[in-house]
Amino acid sequence: MALYSFGIESRIRCAADYKSVFDGALFKVHQPHFLFLAKLTKQPNSRLGIVVAKKKVRRAHERNRIKRLARESFRLHKVQFNADIDIVVMPKVGIEAIANQELHQQLEFAWQKLQRLAKKHSKAVITSSQN
């Protein structure tokens, strides 16, 4: 069951780690209500950070709902990532009006796209190192 856990090792916790993802994001995935920034890391597993600004989502219970949905979705999909990657999820304005089912779909599409980008990048790195 530890395979699907979301413990401390799965979270981006310090400001320096968030800053490194913001400054050095290799991958950006846009969804109608989310923006994902991701960066390959030397950490032993993939980690998630969530930034929900009060300016974007006014009510605390809505911010918490969005964070809860993003964490749960990441927890279920993190085993599918081939590379160790740090991901920061940022919701866009208007997300509080969207139903949970649609948010789950957008998160699902975002994880798939992020996987494809990471896989494509790892293949490019392998072929360039062989030349």
Coordinates of C-alpha atoms in Angstrom, one line a residue:
M1 CA 0.0 0.0 0.0
A2 CA 3.0 2.3 0.4
L3 CA 3.2 2.5 -3.4
Y4 CA 0.1 4.8 -3.4
S5 CA 0.9 6.8 -0.3
F6 CA 1.3 10.6 -0.2
G7 CA 3.8 11.1 2.6
I8 CA 6.3 13.7 3.3
E9 CA 8.7 12.3 0.6
S10 CA 6.0 13.0 -2.1
R11 CA 5.7 16.7 -1.2
I12 CA 7.6 19.8 -2.2
R13 CA 8.0 21.5 1.1
C14 CA 10.6 24.3 1.1
A15 CA 10.6 27.6 -0.7
A16 CA 13.9 26.7 -2.4
D17 CA 12.4 23.7 -4.1
Y18 CA 9.4 25.6 -5.3
K19 CA 11.8 28.3 -6.6
S20 CA 13.9 25.8 -8.5
V21 CA 10.7 24.5 -10.3
F22 CA 9.5 28.0 -11.1
D23 CA 12.9 29.1 -12.4
G24 CA 13.9 25.9 -14.2
A25 CA 10.7 24.3 -15.4
L26 CA 11.4 22.0 -18.3
F27 CA 7.8 21.2 -18.9
K28 CA 4.6 23.3 -18.9
V29 CA 1.2 21.7 -19.2
H30 CA -1.8 24.0 -19.7
Q31 CA -5.3 22.9 -19.0
P32 CA -8.4 25.1 -19.0
H33 CA -8.3 25.4 -15.2
F34 CA -4.7 24.4 -14.3
L35 CA -1.1 25.2 -15.1
F36 CA 1.5 22.5 -14.4
L37 CA 5.2 23.3 -14.1
A38 CA 7.6 20.4 -13.9
K39 CA 11.3 19.8 -13.7
L40 CA 13.4 16.7 -13.6
T41 CA 15.0 16.2 -10.2
K42 CA 17.7 14.1 -8.5
Q43 CA 15.3 13.2 -5.7
P44 CA 14.5 9.5 -5.4
N45 CA 10.8 10.0 -6.3
S46 CA 8.4 12.4 -7.9
R47 CA 7.1 15.2 -5.7
L48 CA 4.1 17.5 -5.9
G49 CA 3.7 21.2 -4.8
I50 CA 0.4 23.0 -5.0
V51 CA 0.1 26.8 -5.1
V52 CA -3.4 28.2 -4.7
A53 CA -3.4 32.0 -4.4
K54 CA -6.2 33.8 -2.6
K55 CA -6.3 36.1 -5.6
K56 CA -7.3 33.2 -7.9
V57 CA -9.6 31.4 -5.4
R58 CA -11.1 33.6 -2.8
R59 CA -12.8 31.1 -0.4
A60 CA -10.6 28.8 1.8
H61 CA -12.9 25.8 1.5
E62 CA -12.6 26.0 -2.3
R63 CA -8.8 26.3 -2.1
N64 CA -8.7 23.3 0.1
R65 CA -11.0 21.3 -2.2
I66 CA -8.7 22.0 -5.2
K67 CA -5.6 21.0 -3.2
R68 CA -7.3 17.8 -2.0
L69 CA -8.3 16.8 -5.5
A70 CA -4.8 17.6 -6.9
R71 CA -3.1 15.6 -4.2
E72 CA -5.4 12.6 -4.6
S73 CA -5.0 12.6 -8.4
F74 CA -1.2 12.8 -8.0
R75 CA -1.1 10.0 -5.5
L76 CA -2.9 7.7 -7.9
H77 CA -0.8 8.6 -10.9
K78 CA 2.7 9.1 -9.5
V79 CA 3.7 5.4 -10.1
Q80 CA 3.2 5.9 -13.8
F81 CA 6.1 8.5 -14.1
N82 CA 9.2 7.0 -15.4
A83 CA 11.4 9.8 -14.3
D84 CA 11.8 11.5 -11.0
I85 CA 10.1 14.8 -11.4
D86 CA 9.0 17.8 -9.3
I87 CA 5.6 19.2 -10.2
V88 CA 3.9 22.4 -9.1
V89 CA 0.2 22.7 -9.8
M90 CA -1.4 26.2 -10.0
P91 CA -5.1 26.7 -10.6
K92 CA -6.4 29.4 -12.8
V93 CA -9.2 31.9 -12.2
G94 CA -12.7 30.5 -12.3
I95 CA -11.8 27.0 -11.1
E96 CA -14.0 27.2 -8.1
A97 CA -17.1 27.0 -10.3
I98 CA -16.0 23.7 -11.9
A99 CA -17.4 20.3 -10.7
N100 CA -15.0 17.7 -9.2
Q101 CA -15.6 15.3 -12.1
E102 CA -14.4 17.8 -14.7
L103 CA -11.4 18.7 -12.5
H104 CA -10.5 15.1 -12.3
Q105 CA -10.6 14.8 -16.1
Q106 CA -8.4 17.8 -16.5
L107 CA -5.9 16.5 -14.0
E108 CA -5.9 13.1 -15.8
F109 CA -5.2 14.7 -19.1
A110 CA -2.4 16.8 -17.5
W111 CA -0.7 13.8 -16.0
Q112 CA -0.8 12.0 -19.3
K113 CA 0.6 14.9 -21.2
L114 CA 3.3 15.4 -18.5
Q115 CA 4.2 11.7 -18.8
R116 CA 4.6 12.0 -22.6
L117 CA 6.7 15.1 -22.3
A118 CA 9.0 13.5 -19.7
K119 CA 9.3 10.3 -21.8
K120 CA 10.1 12.4 -24.9
H121 CA 12.7 14.4 -23.0
S122 CA 14.4 11.2 -21.6
K123 CA 14.6 9.7 -25.1
A124 CA 16.1 12.9 -26.5
V125 CA 18.7 12.9 -23.6
I126 CA 19.6 9.3 -24.3
T127 CA 20.0 9.8 -28.1
S128 CA 22.1 12.9 -27.6
S129 CA 24.4 11.1 -25.1
Q130 CA 25.0 8.3 -27.6
N131 CA 26.2 10.7 -30.2

